[in-house]
Amino acid sequence: MYVSNQYQLAELVPSDHAEWRMAQRNVSWTDLEFVLDHGEKIYRHGVIFFYLRRCDIPLGLRKKYGRLEGATVVFNGQTHEIITVYRSHRQKGLRRVKSKPTRNFKSKWHYH
């Protein structure tokens, strides 16, 4: 099966952290495939985020996969490694993924 028309699921390697988080958050491999197939693909911070929005879930599958709304898979496209998996139940989850990282110009060790 092809995931996102580019990556085969057999090629995907979850990190130990991702496997632990999947178990902790009750996300199965079938759920992971669904998020990778249907989620919005966003390139940020040197990795690829697959974010599943409500509108990405087909109407006939909302009863089965509706609980995955807000699920995010963080994926390294170069090494084909799944870094982590999490869910954001808040509507601001996509905004958080799309935002640029904040820069902390004032270090706690830097005095003026």
Tab-separated table of C-alpha atoms in Angstrom:
chain	number	residue	atom	x	y	z
A	1	MET	CA	0.000	0.000	0.000
A	2	TYR	CA	1.246	3.424	-0.881
A	3	VAL	CA	1.055	6.143	1.705
A	4	SER	CA	0.727	9.698	0.402
A	5	ASN	CA	1.493	8.430	-3.109
A	6	GLN	CA	5.170	8.478	-2.186
A	7	TYR	CA	6.028	6.232	0.749
A	8	GLN	CA	5.290	2.556	1.198
A	9	LEU	CA	4.190	1.579	4.671
A	10	ALA	CA	6.743	-1.242	4.711
A	11	GLU	CA	9.478	1.388	4.284
A	12	LEU	CA	8.304	3.466	7.231
A	13	VAL	CA	10.336	2.945	10.364
A	14	PRO	CA	8.851	4.170	13.648
A	15	SER	CA	11.271	5.450	16.238
A	16	ASP	CA	11.118	3.923	19.703
A	17	HIS	CA	9.490	7.144	20.860
A	18	ALA	CA	6.813	6.907	18.124
A	19	GLU	CA	6.005	3.286	18.980
A	20	TRP	CA	5.712	4.198	22.649
A	21	ARG	CA	3.458	7.166	21.876
A	22	MET	CA	1.281	5.091	19.535
A	23	ALA	CA	0.751	2.547	22.306
A	24	GLN	CA	0.144	5.267	24.879
A	25	ARG	CA	-2.383	7.081	22.682
A	26	ASN	CA	-4.090	3.956	21.368
A	27	VAL	CA	-3.185	4.576	17.715
A	28	SER	CA	-2.932	1.378	15.671
A	29	TRP	CA	-1.056	0.826	12.411
A	30	THR	CA	-4.400	0.985	10.584
A	31	ASP	CA	-5.073	4.373	12.176
A	32	LEU	CA	-1.579	5.512	11.226
A	33	GLU	CA	-2.130	4.454	7.599
A	34	PHE	CA	-5.410	6.360	7.539
A	35	VAL	CA	-3.788	9.571	8.809
A	36	LEU	CA	-0.939	9.252	6.297
A	37	ASP	CA	-3.363	8.565	3.429
A	38	HIS	CA	-5.965	11.227	4.213
A	39	GLY	CA	-4.208	13.858	6.328
A	40	GLU	CA	-2.985	17.217	5.115
A	41	LYS	CA	0.723	17.177	4.359
A	42	ILE	CA	2.636	20.150	5.773
A	43	TYR	CA	6.384	20.722	5.431
A	44	ARG	CA	7.752	22.518	8.507
A	45	HIS	CA	10.886	22.564	10.619
A	46	GLY	CA	12.699	20.072	8.349
A	47	VAL	CA	10.054	17.343	8.780
A	48	ILE	CA	6.669	16.463	7.315
A	49	PHE	CA	3.520	16.749	9.413
A	50	PHE	CA	0.464	14.746	8.395
A	51	TYR	CA	-2.474	16.457	10.119
A	52	LEU	CA	-5.954	14.905	9.905
A	53	ARG	CA	-8.751	17.460	9.795
A	54	ARG	CA	-12.459	16.700	9.990
A	55	CYS	CA	-12.932	17.625	6.329
A	56	ASP	CA	-10.215	15.102	5.372
A	57	ILE	CA	-12.270	12.182	6.716
A	58	PRO	CA	-14.699	10.829	4.071
A	59	LEU	CA	-18.351	10.954	5.180
A	60	GLY	CA	-18.741	7.168	5.074
A	61	LEU	CA	-15.727	6.674	7.347
A	62	ARG	CA	-16.427	9.351	9.976
A	63	LYS	CA	-18.052	6.905	12.355
A	64	LYS	CA	-15.024	4.590	12.256
A	65	TYR	CA	-12.208	7.167	12.065
A	66	GLY	CA	-13.818	10.282	13.551
A	67	ARG	CA	-11.864	9.811	16.772
A	68	LEU	CA	-8.660	10.466	14.810
A	69	GLU	CA	-9.636	14.057	14.055
A	70	GLY	CA	-6.681	16.225	15.068
A	71	ALA	CA	-4.196	13.328	14.876
A	72	THR	CA	-0.729	14.333	13.724
A	73	VAL	CA	2.103	12.134	12.477
A	74	VAL	CA	5.544	13.736	12.433
A	75	PHE	CA	7.637	12.106	9.722
A	76	ASN	CA	11.223	12.493	8.496
A	77	GLY	CA	11.069	12.207	4.708
A	78	GLN	CA	14.781	11.597	4.255
A	79	THR	CA	15.167	8.681	6.648
A	80	HIS	CA	11.543	7.450	6.309
A	81	GLU	CA	11.279	7.494	10.100
A	82	ILE	CA	8.120	8.288	12.018
A	83	ILE	CA	9.296	10.605	14.776
A	84	THR	CA	6.143	10.830	16.877
A	85	VAL	CA	2.361	10.603	16.810
A	86	TYR	CA	0.011	12.808	18.796
A	87	ARG	CA	-3.547	14.129	18.830
A	88	SER	CA	-4.653	17.685	19.304
A	89	HIS	CA	-8.319	17.779	20.246
A	90	ARG	CA	-8.316	21.535	20.148
A	91	GLN	CA	-9.137	23.356	16.911
A	92	LYS	CA	-5.822	25.190	17.132
A	93	GLY	CA	-3.791	22.065	16.349
A	94	LEU	CA	-3.223	22.935	12.696
A	95	ARG	CA	-2.333	26.514	13.565
A	96	ARG	CA	0.323	25.179	15.939
A	97	VAL	CA	1.848	23.017	13.194
A	98	LYS	CA	1.832	25.829	10.641
A	99	SER	CA	3.364	28.448	12.923
A	100	LYS	CA	7.026	29.285	12.847
A	101	PRO	CA	9.065	28.373	15.906
A	102	THR	CA	9.511	31.202	18.364
A	103	ARG	CA	12.978	32.559	18.795
A	104	ASN	CA	14.262	33.120	22.265
A	105	PHE	CA	16.766	35.938	21.922
A	106	LYS	CA	17.141	36.339	25.666
A	107	SER	CA	18.902	33.411	27.172
A	108	LYS	CA	18.648	32.991	30.898
A	109	TRP	CA	22.439	33.204	31.027
A	110	HIS	CA	22.676	36.356	28.929
A	111	TYR	CA	22.581	39.603	30.880
A	112	HIS	CA	22.250	43.115	29.456
